[in-house]
mmCIF file of C-alpha atoms in Angstrom:
data_model
loop_
_atom_site.group_PDB
_atom_site.id
_atom_site.type_symbol
_atom_site.label_atom_id
_atom_site.label_comp_id
_atom_site.label_asym_id
_atom_site.label_seq_id
_atom_site.Cartn_x
_atom_site.Cartn_y
_atom_site.Cartn_z
ATOM 1 C CA MET X 1 0.030 -0.035 -0.065
ATOM 2 C CA PHE X 2 1.074 3.481 -0.602
ATOM 3 C CA CYS X 3 -0.168 7.139 -0.390
ATOM 4 C CA ASN X 4 0.412 9.477 -3.357
ATOM 5 C CA GLY X 5 0.084 13.133 -4.326
ATOM 6 C CA LEU X 6 1.300 14.250 -7.687
ATOM 7 C CA ASN X 7 1.460 17.808 -9.338
ATOM 8 C CA SER X 8 0.003 17.808 -12.905
ATOM 9 C CA GLN X 9 1.837 20.866 -13.854
ATOM 10 C CA ILE X 10 4.116 20.569 -17.031
ATOM 11 C CA ALA X 11 7.697 20.498 -16.187
ATOM 12 C CA ASN X 12 9.411 19.599 -19.573
ATOM 13 C CA TYR X 13 7.525 20.764 -22.625
ATOM 14 C CA VAL X 14 9.254 18.215 -24.904
ATOM 15 C CA ASN X 15 7.633 14.979 -25.567
ATOM 16 C CA ASN X 16 9.673 11.922 -25.060
ATOM 17 C CA GLY X 17 12.916 14.021 -24.485
ATOM 18 C CA GLY X 18 14.945 10.777 -24.044
ATOM 19 C CA PHE X 19 13.638 8.816 -26.974
ATOM 20 C CA GLU X 20 12.640 6.034 -24.647
ATOM 21 C CA GLN X 21 9.099 5.655 -26.270
ATOM 22 C CA TYR X 22 8.977 4.012 -29.678
ATOM 23 C CA HIS X 23 6.329 2.589 -32.055
ATOM 24 C CA ASN X 24 8.732 -0.167 -33.419
ATOM 25 C CA CYS X 25 12.315 -0.607 -32.259
ATOM 26 C CA LEU X 26 13.230 -2.761 -35.205
ATOM 27 C CA LEU X 27 12.809 0.347 -37.630
ATOM 28 C CA PRO X 28 16.016 2.366 -37.187
ATOM 29 C CA GLY X 29 14.657 5.763 -38.310
ATOM 30 C CA ILE X 30 13.408 8.750 -36.176
ATOM 31 C CA ASN X 31 9.857 7.898 -37.294
ATOM 32 C CA SER X 32 9.876 4.998 -35.137
ATOM 33 C CA VAL X 33 10.139 7.260 -31.864
ATOM 34 C CA LYS X 34 6.875 8.585 -30.360
ATOM 35 C CA TYR X 35 6.263 12.289 -30.772
ATOM 36 C CA TRP X 36 9.470 12.639 -32.925
ATOM 37 C CA ARG X 37 9.943 12.740 -36.720
ATOM 38 C CA SER X 38 11.743 14.768 -39.449
ATOM 39 C CA ILE X 39 10.183 18.056 -40.858
ATOM 40 C CA ASP X 40 8.850 15.842 -43.653
ATOM 41 C CA SER X 41 6.928 13.275 -41.723
ATOM 42 C CA SER X 42 6.855 10.900 -44.735
ATOM 43 C CA ILE X 43 10.543 9.988 -44.318
ATOM 44 C CA SER X 44 13.071 9.569 -41.605
ATOM 45 C CA ALA X 45 15.309 11.982 -43.508
ATOM 46 C CA ASN X 46 18.774 11.397 -42.201
ATOM 47 C CA ILE X 47 18.024 10.840 -38.575
ATOM 48 C CA GLY X 48 18.815 7.440 -37.142
ATOM 49 C CA PHE X 49 17.403 5.917 -33.990
ATOM 50 C CA TYR X 50 19.759 3.960 -31.878
ATOM 51 C CA SER X 51 18.430 1.572 -29.128
ATOM 52 C CA THR X 52 19.457 -1.318 -26.945
ATOM 53 C CA CYS X 53 16.387 -3.144 -28.195
ATOM 54 C CA PHE X 54 17.518 -3.133 -31.803
ATOM 55 C CA PRO X 55 20.263 -3.822 -30.682
ATOM 56 C CA ASN X 56 22.492 -1.119 -32.344
ATOM 57 C CA VAL X 57 23.704 0.242 -28.992
ATOM 58 C CA PRO X 58 26.592 0.896 -28.477
ATOM 59 C CA SER X 59 27.704 -0.319 -31.777
ATOM 60 C CA GLY X 60 25.563 0.682 -34.653
ATOM 61 C CA GLY X 61 28.162 0.562 -37.391
ATOM 62 C CA LEU X 62 28.421 4.486 -37.504
ATOM 63 C CA THR X 63 29.061 5.124 -33.908
ATOM 64 C CA TYR X 64 30.105 3.528 -30.696
ATOM 65 C CA GLN X 65 28.257 5.148 -27.819
ATOM 66 C CA TRP X 66 25.790 4.391 -24.869
ATOM 67 C CA PRO X 67 22.974 6.678 -24.328
ATOM 68 C CA ARG X 68 23.500 9.422 -21.854
ATOM 69 C CA THR X 69 20.596 8.099 -19.849
ATOM 70 C CA GLY X 70 18.035 5.455 -20.632
ATOM 71 C CA GLN X 71 18.176 2.960 -23.542
ATOM 72 C CA ASN X 72 17.917 5.245 -26.713
ATOM 73 C CA PHE X 73 19.080 8.333 -28.667
ATOM 74 C CA CYS X 74 18.739 9.769 -32.081
ATOM 75 C CA TYR X 75 21.482 10.326 -34.674
ATOM 76 C CA PRO X 76 20.897 13.222 -37.071
ATOM 77 C CA THR X 77 23.292 14.512 -39.785
ATOM 78 C CA PHE X 78 24.554 18.030 -38.887
ATOM 79 C CA LEU X 79 26.976 18.604 -41.889
ATOM 80 C CA CYS X 80 27.576 16.896 -45.255
ATOM 81 C CA GLN X 81 29.269 19.053 -47.905
ATOM 82 C CA PRO X 82 29.621 18.390 -51.596
ATOM 83 C CA PRO X 83 30.904 16.787 -53.685
ATOM 84 C CA GLN X 84 30.596 13.666 -51.271
ATOM 85 C CA CYS X 85 26.994 14.518 -50.654
ATOM 86 C CA ALA X 86 24.312 17.176 -50.908
ATOM 87 C CA SER X 87 20.910 17.819 -49.403
ATOM 88 C CA TYR X 88 21.881 15.473 -46.558
ATOM 89 C CA ARG X 89 21.107 17.108 -43.344
ATOM 90 C CA GLY X 90 18.654 15.823 -40.686
ATOM 91 C CA TYR X 91 16.341 18.040 -38.667
ATOM 92 C CA ALA X 92 14.595 16.242 -35.693
ATOM 93 C CA ARG X 93 11.191 17.685 -34.925
ATOM 94 C CA ASN X 94 9.193 17.260 -31.689
ATOM 95 C CA ARG X 95 5.493 17.956 -31.043
ATOM 96 C CA LEU X 96 5.544 19.901 -27.758
ATOM 97 C CA LYS X 97 3.223 18.672 -25.006
ATOM 98 C CA THR X 98 1.419 22.066 -25.373
ATOM 99 C CA ASN X 99 2.094 25.522 -26.802
ATOM 100 C CA LEU X 100 4.683 27.644 -24.858
ATOM 101 C CA VAL X 101 3.174 30.619 -22.947
ATOM 102 C CA THR X 102 3.535 34.170 -24.211
ATOM 103 C CA GLY X 103 6.272 36.115 -22.335
ATOM 104 C CA LYS X 104 7.540 33.143 -20.473
ATOM 105 C CA THR X 105 11.384 32.448 -20.381
ATOM 106 C CA TYR X 106 12.296 28.896 -21.125
ATOM 107 C CA CYS X 107 15.618 26.843 -20.237
ATOM 108 C CA VAL X 108 16.431 24.582 -23.252
ATOM 109 C CA LYS X 109 18.864 21.623 -22.986
ATOM 110 C CA PHE X 110 20.120 18.876 -25.231
ATOM 111 C CA TYR X 111 23.226 16.765 -25.129
ATOM 112 C CA VAL X 112 25.507 16.044 -28.257
ATOM 113 C CA CYS X 113 28.134 13.272 -28.712
ATOM 114 C CA VAL X 114 29.882 13.292 -32.117
ATOM 115 C CA GLY X 115 29.756 10.172 -34.305
ATOM 116 C CA ASN X 116 32.924 8.149 -35.019
ATOM 117 C CA PRO X 117 32.708 8.527 -38.827
ATOM 118 C CA ALA X 118 32.836 12.307 -38.445
ATOM 119 C CA SER X 119 35.717 14.076 -40.256
ATOM 120 C CA TYR X 120 35.139 17.483 -38.665
ATOM 121 C CA GLY X 121 33.777 18.868 -35.365
ATOM 122 C CA ILE X 122 31.533 21.781 -35.851
ATOM 123 C CA ASP X 123 29.739 24.581 -33.969
ATOM 124 C CA GLY X 124 26.406 24.183 -35.914
ATOM 125 C CA PHE X 125 24.013 22.959 -33.246
ATOM 126 C CA GLY X 126 20.718 24.713 -32.579
ATOM 127 C CA ALA X 127 17.147 24.429 -31.517
ATOM 128 C CA TYR X 128 14.235 26.220 -33.378
ATOM 129 C CA PHE X 129 10.712 26.655 -31.832
ATOM 130 C CA GLY X 130 8.102 27.288 -34.295
ATOM 131 C CA ASP X 131 4.279 26.820 -35.321
ATOM 132 C CA ASN X 132 2.590 24.708 -38.070
ATOM 133 C CA THR X 133 4.312 26.751 -40.740
ATOM 134 C CA LEU X 134 6.918 24.104 -40.468
ATOM 135 C CA ASP X 135 4.645 21.927 -42.468
ATOM 136 C CA THR X 136 5.131 23.950 -45.515
ATOM 137 C CA ILE X 137 8.808 22.873 -45.671
ATOM 138 C CA THR X 138 9.000 20.130 -48.431
ATOM 139 C CA THR X 139 12.654 19.987 -48.974
ATOM 140 C CA CYS X 140 13.833 18.960 -45.421
ATOM 141 C CA CYS X 141 17.539 17.875 -45.956
ATOM 142 C CA ILE X 142 19.012 21.056 -47.165
ATOM 143 C CA PRO X 143 20.471 23.814 -44.956
ATOM 144 C CA LEU X 144 17.491 25.595 -43.396
ATOM 145 C CA THR X 145 19.279 28.801 -43.001
ATOM 146 C CA TYR X 146 16.034 30.835 -43.278
ATOM 147 C CA LEU X 147 15.013 29.535 -39.762
ATOM 148 C CA THR X 148 16.634 31.392 -36.961
ATOM 149 C CA PRO X 149 17.100 29.036 -33.950
ATOM 150 C CA GLN X 150 16.260 30.592 -30.582
ATOM 151 C CA ILE X 151 18.931 28.435 -29.059
ATOM 152 C CA GLN X 152 22.271 28.279 -30.764
ATOM 153 C CA ASN X 153 25.527 26.782 -29.742
ATOM 154 C CA PRO X 154 27.903 29.768 -29.649
ATOM 155 C CA ASN X 155 29.806 30.579 -32.646
ATOM 156 C CA GLY X 156 33.169 28.973 -32.722
ATOM 157 C CA ASN X 157 32.358 26.676 -29.925
ATOM 158 C CA ILE X 158 33.357 23.585 -31.832
ATOM 159 C CA ILE X 159 31.922 20.262 -30.491
ATOM 160 C CA SER X 160 34.281 17.384 -31.466
ATOM 161 C CA ASP X 161 33.961 14.874 -28.528
ATOM 162 C CA THR X 162 33.192 11.286 -29.707
ATOM 163 C CA LEU X 163 33.272 9.877 -26.191
ATOM 164 C CA ASN X 164 31.525 12.215 -23.798
ATOM 165 C CA TRP X 165 28.107 14.083 -24.026
ATOM 166 C CA THR X 166 28.382 17.749 -24.327
ATOM 167 C CA LEU X 167 25.737 20.096 -23.212
ATOM 168 C CA VAL X 168 23.945 22.685 -25.573
ATOM 169 C CA THR X 169 21.889 25.075 -23.674
ATOM 170 C CA GLY X 170 20.284 28.613 -23.586
ATOM 171 C CA THR X 171 17.090 30.649 -22.629
ATOM 172 C CA PHE X 172 14.708 32.380 -24.756
ATOM 173 C CA VAL X 173 11.343 34.188 -24.332
ATOM 174 C CA ALA X 174 8.341 32.497 -26.055
ATOM 175 C CA ALA X 175 6.133 34.385 -28.521
ATOM 176 C CA GLY X 176 3.262 31.950 -27.543
ATOM 177 C CA ASN X 177 2.767 30.314 -30.947
ATOM 178 C CA GLU X 178 5.514 27.683 -30.541
ATOM 179 C CA LYS X 179 4.121 24.185 -31.084
ATOM 180 C CA HIS X 180 7.217 22.446 -32.342
ATOM 181 C CA MET X 181 10.845 22.030 -31.492
ATOM 182 C CA VAL X 182 13.452 21.324 -34.284
ATOM 183 C CA ILE X 183 17.018 20.347 -33.476
ATOM 184 C CA GLY X 184 19.597 20.723 -36.345
ATOM 185 C CA ASN X 185 22.309 22.706 -38.007
ATOM 186 C CA PHE X 186 20.738 26.008 -39.245
ATOM 187 C CA LYS X 187 23.842 27.495 -40.726
ATOM 188 C CA SER X 188 24.976 27.257 -44.416
ATOM 189 C CA ASP X 189 28.107 25.077 -45.066
ATOM 190 C CA ALA X 190 30.206 28.159 -45.340
ATOM 191 C CA ALA X 191 29.061 29.718 -42.116
ATOM 192 C CA THR X 192 29.483 26.482 -40.153
ATOM 193 C CA THR X 193 32.696 26.688 -38.300
ATOM 194 C CA LYS X 194 34.573 23.443 -38.328
ATOM 195 C CA THR X 195 37.909 21.834 -37.504
ATOM 196 C CA LEU X 196 39.467 18.570 -38.687
ATOM 197 C CA ILE X 197 39.303 15.715 -36.070
ATOM 198 C CA ASN X 198 39.816 12.648 -38.201
ATOM 199 C CA SER X 199 41.777 12.901 -41.289
ATOM 200 C CA ASN X 200 41.295 9.116 -41.895
ATOM 201 C CA ASN X 201 37.575 9.909 -42.814
ATOM 202 C CA LEU X 202 38.520 12.328 -45.583
ATOM 203 C CA PRO X 203 37.733 13.346 -48.265
ATOM 204 C CA TYR X 204 34.248 13.134 -46.679
ATOM 205 C CA VAL X 205 33.599 16.475 -45.067
ATOM 206 C CA GLY X 206 30.718 16.138 -42.614
ATOM 207 C CA MET X 207 29.500 15.063 -39.043
ATOM 208 C CA ASP X 208 26.596 13.123 -37.677
ATOM 209 C CA ALA X 209 26.062 13.322 -33.932
ATOM 210 C CA CYS X 210 24.126 11.520 -31.118
ATOM 211 C CA ILE X 211 21.368 13.556 -29.506
ATOM 212 C CA ASP X 212 20.002 12.785 -26.077
ATOM 213 C CA ASP X 213 17.943 14.195 -23.010
ATOM 214 C CA VAL X 214 16.225 17.088 -24.821
ATOM 215 C CA SER X 215 14.343 19.487 -22.450
ATOM 216 C CA CYS X 216 12.484 22.948 -22.409
ATOM 217 C CA ILE X 217 11.469 24.086 -18.944
ATOM 218 C CA ASP X 218 10.041 27.289 -17.682
ATOM 219 C CA VAL X 219 12.761 29.033 -15.684
ATOM 220 C CA ASP X 220 10.068 30.262 -13.220
ATOM 221 C CA LEU X 221 8.625 26.808 -12.582
ATOM 222 C CA PRO X 222 8.091 26.450 -8.791
ATOM 223 C CA ALA X 223 9.976 23.844 -6.916
ATOM 224 C CA TYR X 224 7.438 21.145 -5.942
ATOM 225 C CA ALA X 225 7.821 18.577 -3.174
ATOM 226 C CA GLY X 226 4.243 17.866 -2.827
ATOM 227 C CA PRO X 227 1.605 18.311 -0.259
ATOM 228 C CA ASP X 228 2.123 17.283 3.345
ATOM 229 C CA ILE X 229 0.898 13.709 3.732
ATOM 230 C CA TRP X 230 0.828 10.880 5.987
ATOM 231 C CA CYS X 231 1.703 7.154 5.662
ATOM 232 C CA ILE X 232 1.153 4.041 7.797
ATOM 233 C CA PRO X 233 4.458 2.507 9.100
ATOM 234 C CA GLY X 234 5.792 -0.137 6.628
ATOM 235 C CA ASN X 235 4.375 1.521 3.532
ATOM 236 C CA SER X 236 5.720 4.070 0.992
ATOM 237 C CA VAL X 237 4.672 7.448 -0.253
ATOM 238 C CA TYR X 238 5.581 9.239 -3.449
ATOM 239 C CA ILE X 239 6.727 12.809 -3.060
ATOM 240 C CA GLY X 240 7.569 15.450 -5.836
ATOM 241 C CA ARG X 241 6.747 15.549 -9.450
ATOM 242 C CA PRO X 242 6.501 12.811 -11.911
ATOM 243 C CA SER X 243 10.116 11.763 -13.355
ATOM 244 C CA ASP X 244 10.854 13.355 -16.828
ATOM 245 C CA VAL X 245 14.035 14.367 -18.759
ATOM 246 C CA GLY X 246 15.477 17.553 -17.703
ATOM 247 C CA ILE X 247 13.493 17.990 -14.477
ATOM 248 C CA ASP X 248 15.056 14.869 -12.967
ATOM 249 C CA GLU X 249 18.529 16.210 -13.013
ATOM 250 C CA ALA X 250 17.318 19.581 -11.691
ATOM 251 C CA CYS X 251 16.037 18.331 -8.370
ATOM 252 C CA ILE X 252 18.105 17.298 -5.479
ATOM 253 C CA TRP X 253 16.599 16.006 -2.358
ATOM 254 C CA TYR X 254 17.561 16.245 1.237
ATOM 255 C CA LYS X 255 16.305 14.835 4.561
ATOM 256 C CA TYR X 256 15.921 17.633 7.068
ATOM 257 C CA PRO X 257 18.048 18.604 8.905
ATOM 258 C CA ASN X 258 20.859 17.167 6.855
ATOM 259 C CA MET X 259 21.352 19.565 3.893
ATOM 260 C CA SER X 260 24.731 18.581 3.114
ATOM 261 C CA THR X 261 24.131 14.922 1.962
ATOM 262 C CA ALA X 262 21.685 14.439 -0.845
ATOM 263 C CA ILE X 263 19.390 11.466 -0.743
ATOM 264 C CA ASP X 264 18.661 11.442 -4.495
ATOM 265 C CA THR X 265 18.652 13.501 -7.754
ATOM 266 C CA VAL X 266 15.340 13.039 -9.394
ATOM 267 C CA ALA X 267 12.032 14.937 -9.822
ATOM 268 C CA GLY X 268 10.188 12.782 -7.389
ATOM 269 C CA LEU X 269 10.889 9.564 -5.359
ATOM 270 C CA TRP X 270 9.317 7.043 -2.985
ATOM 271 C CA VAL X 271 10.206 7.142 0.593
ATOM 272 C CA SER X 272 9.345 5.054 3.721
ATOM 273 C CA PRO X 273 10.169 7.224 6.845
ATOM 274 C CA VAL X 274 10.041 5.449 10.231
ATOM 275 C CA ILE X 275 9.168 8.863 11.963
ATOM 276 C CA THR X 276 7.604 12.073 10.852
ATOM 277 C CA THR X 277 10.195 13.446 8.432
ATOM 278 C CA THR X 278 10.706 16.711 6.475
ATOM 279 C CA TYR X 279 12.078 16.353 2.929
ATOM 280 C CA ILE X 280 13.473 19.208 0.989
ATOM 281 C CA VAL X 281 14.054 19.556 -2.809
ATOM 282 C CA LYS X 282 16.395 21.993 -4.281
ATOM 283 C CA GLN X 283 15.527 22.669 -7.952
ATOM 284 C CA GLU X 284 18.090 24.491 -10.409
ATOM 285 C CA ILE X 285 16.804 25.344 -13.797
ATOM 286 C CA CYS X 286 19.311 27.455 -15.806
ATOM 287 C CA ALA X 287 20.949 28.759 -12.617
ATOM 288 C CA GLY X 288 17.610 29.635 -11.101
ATOM 289 C CA ILE X 289 17.435 28.031 -7.678
ATOM 290 C CA LYS X 290 14.181 27.375 -5.783
ATOM 291 C CA TYR X 291 13.213 25.045 -2.802
ATOM 292 C CA ASP X 292 10.190 23.317 -1.522
ATOM 293 C CA THR X 293 9.390 21.266 1.612
ATOM 294 C CA VAL X 294 7.138 18.515 2.353
ATOM 295 C CA VAL X 295 6.323 16.717 5.707
ATOM 296 C CA VAL X 296 5.601 13.048 5.642
ATOM 297 C CA HIS X 297 3.750 12.241 8.788
ATOM 298 C CA GLN X 298 4.460 8.748 10.217
ATOM 299 C CA SER X 299 1.683 7.452 12.546
ATOM 300 C CA ALA X 300 -0.348 4.273 12.721
ATOM 301 C CA THR X 301 -3.006 5.863 15.004
ATOM 302 C CA GLY X 302 -4.831 8.962 15.046
ATOM 303 C CA ILE X 303 -4.859 9.379 11.302
ATOM 304 C CA ASN X 304 -8.497 10.657 11.142
ATOM 305 C CA GLU X 305 -7.823 13.222 13.889
ATOM 306 C CA LEU X 306 -4.561 14.322 12.129
ATOM 307 C CA ASP X 307 -6.552 14.778 8.932
ATOM 308 C CA VAL X 308 -9.299 16.882 10.530
ATOM 309 C CA LEU X 309 -6.802 18.871 12.564
ATOM 310 C CA LYS X 310 -4.742 19.806 9.571
ATOM 311 C CA ASP X 311 -7.726 20.396 7.342
ATOM 312 C CA HIS X 312 -9.468 22.578 9.783
ATOM 313 C CA LEU X 313 -6.758 24.233 11.628
ATOM 314 C CA SER X 314 -7.300 27.853 11.042
ATOM 315 C CA VAL X 315 -4.210 30.120 10.424
ATOM 316 C CA TYR X 316 -4.599 33.984 10.048
ATOM 317 C CA PRO X 317 -4.123 36.501 8.937
ATOM 318 C CA VAL X 318 -2.749 35.403 5.574
ATOM 319 C CA PRO X 319 -0.194 36.830 4.881
ATOM 320 C CA SER X 320 0.907 37.685 8.374
ATOM 321 C CA LYS X 321 3.023 40.389 9.607
ATOM 322 C CA ASP X 322 3.899 40.573 13.472
ATOM 323 C CA GLU X 323 1.372 37.934 14.778
ATOM 324 C CA LEU X 324 0.032 34.704 13.606
ATOM 325 C CA ASN X 325 -3.193 33.268 15.051
ATOM 326 C CA LEU X 326 -4.030 29.500 15.305
ATOM 327 C CA SER X 327 -7.512 28.117 15.966
ATOM 328 C CA LEU X 328 -8.061 24.390 16.475
ATOM 329 C CA PRO X 329 -11.338 22.775 15.327
ATOM 330 C CA PHE X 330 -11.527 20.907 18.763
ATOM 331 C CA ASP X 331 -9.609 20.406 21.966
ATOM 332 C CA HIS X 332 -6.043 19.003 21.598
ATOM 333 C CA THR X 333 -3.253 19.425 23.951
ATOM 334 C CA PHE X 334 -0.338 20.641 21.847
ATOM 335 C CA HIS X 335 2.526 21.834 23.986
ATOM 336 C CA ASN X 336 5.448 22.708 21.457
ATOM 337 C CA ILE X 337 5.551 24.583 18.309
ATOM 338 C CA THR X 338 8.557 24.529 15.739
ATOM 339 C CA ILE X 339 8.960 27.125 13.040
ATOM 340 C CA THR X 340 11.198 26.279 10.065
ATOM 341 C CA ASN X 341 12.007 28.219 6.894
ATOM 342 C CA ASN X 342 11.766 26.875 3.292
ATOM 343 C CA LEU X 343 15.112 25.367 3.499
ATOM 344 C CA GLY X 344 14.279 23.342 6.609
ATOM 345 C CA GLN X 345 16.244 25.443 9.002
ATOM 346 C CA ILE X 346 14.631 25.913 12.324
ATOM 347 C CA MET X 347 14.062 29.519 13.068
ATOM 348 C CA ARG X 348 12.282 29.016 16.510
ATOM 349 C CA GLU X 349 11.171 26.317 18.949
ATOM 350 C CA GLU X 350 9.221 27.024 21.932
ATOM 351 C CA GLU X 351 6.284 26.097 24.117
ATOM 352 C CA ILE X 352 2.690 27.020 23.005
ATOM 353 C CA VAL X 353 -0.351 27.403 25.114
ATOM 354 C CA PHE X 354 -3.924 27.094 23.631
ATOM 355 C CA LYS X 355 -6.810 28.843 25.512
ATOM 356 C CA ASN X 356 -10.238 27.923 24.319
ATOM 357 C CA ASN X 357 -8.620 26.208 21.332
ATOM 358 C CA ASN X 358 -6.905 29.435 20.247
ATOM 359 C CA ALA X 359 -3.267 30.612 20.400
ATOM 360 C CA THR X 360 -1.161 33.472 19.128
ATOM 361 C CA ILE X 361 2.524 33.440 18.287
ATOM 362 C CA THR X 362 4.814 36.470 17.691
ATOM 363 C CA THR X 363 6.304 36.656 14.148
ATOM 364 C CA SER X 364 7.959 40.122 14.131
ATOM 365 C CA ASP X 365 11.442 38.603 14.226
ATOM 366 C CA LEU X 366 10.744 36.662 10.993
ATOM 367 C CA PRO X 367 11.952 38.157 7.718
ATOM 368 C CA ASN X 368 9.490 37.929 4.826
ATOM 369 C CA GLY X 369 9.296 34.565 3.377
ATOM 370 C CA VAL X 370 7.452 31.198 3.517
ATOM 371 C CA TYR X 371 7.613 29.228 6.719
ATOM 372 C CA ILE X 372 6.209 25.940 8.105
ATOM 373 C CA PHE X 373 5.088 25.541 11.622
ATOM 374 C CA THR X 374 4.792 22.157 13.402
ATOM 375 C CA LEU X 375 2.613 21.576 16.447
ATOM 376 C CA LYS X 376 3.609 18.692 18.697
ATOM 377 C CA ASP X 377 1.995 16.903 21.545
ATOM 378 C CA LYS X 378 3.560 14.727 24.397
ATOM 379 C CA THR X 379 2.889 11.601 22.497
ATOM 380 C CA ASN X 380 4.915 13.009 19.421
ATOM 381 C CA PHE X 381 1.489 13.533 17.412
ATOM 382 C CA GLN X 382 2.142 16.287 15.108
ATOM 383 C CA VAL X 383 0.510 18.630 12.585
ATOM 384 C CA SER X 384 2.177 21.051 10.286
ATOM 385 C CA LYS X 385 1.033 24.010 8.128
ATOM 386 C CA ARG X 386 2.617 26.579 5.797
ATOM 387 C CA PHE X 387 2.385 30.333 6.558
ATOM 388 C CA VAL X 388 3.702 33.504 4.783
ATOM 389 C CA ILE X 389 5.319 36.571 6.347
ATOM 390 C CA ALA X 390 4.874 39.831 4.178
ATOM 391 C CA ARG X 391 5.029 43.241 5.305
#
């Protein structure tokens, strides 16, 4: 048995950013991957699909590479110059989970590893976000120089590593009509900066690369640890968001009061505390750091009472300034109150006395911010609530 509380808010707008979901693993092209295709959906258009299920991972003939995470990655052509080839680029297109929001800033990430047959390393890696006008593109394998990618690997920053995965990242402000993401080289052959990395592959002038772990996340996405919940001893509870590419590695979890040793790096996780425990998630998206806290109450008795107390415990005013008033729905002997900030640090711990099921605590010493108070009785029965100080 378990208890569960999930947040439905979208974190990563990219569908299947790790290429883990597929229609048929025996078909090696990008059209085998759910939510991905080339700009021209009728063909795979020089974008390979590499998977341990095929199996063409790690050795698929054109590269020797394990996925950065999971079991799969895609393999587009980013450069292939005449006379060896022409009209031979690949542009991987993703149908986003929903349109991006006008005026919102998004953090975009994807990882690159150069294929072994590459003769050159290049700087031409970008991500373009657009609407359905992409459907008017009928010649999908030429340099699409008329599309201006919102995310572009810096000019001259040549990626040539065939062993390790290299991050391409950046931020942009959405116009609000973006329905699709396209990854490719949007520069002309002449404008693509390149450097020779393997003369044995000459006279071929080109480069294919592995792509994995693609994400597009709102930089203002709130950290989410989940609602305060309870679980019966011996059971488990899920806290945080559903797992997804990008948001998983952005979230680091701690068990209060230990903020120096992480217990996991993932968007959400199952926990089985033996006592009432506070968990804190630290979320970092393109250098923007946010925290959230969840209290998992551990009790085999008094569960109904705990629910009633938590649901009907009144806290006012909201937000508070110099005083916070507490009102219980019925008589219960709480004798201790602990106040923690959103990092789980104890700001104050003291005795509390309820008269006629009401109590007042002074908050004039607390800076503006979000806090949690925990009431405790002599049997270690606890109830917690958030409150805000704003002056």
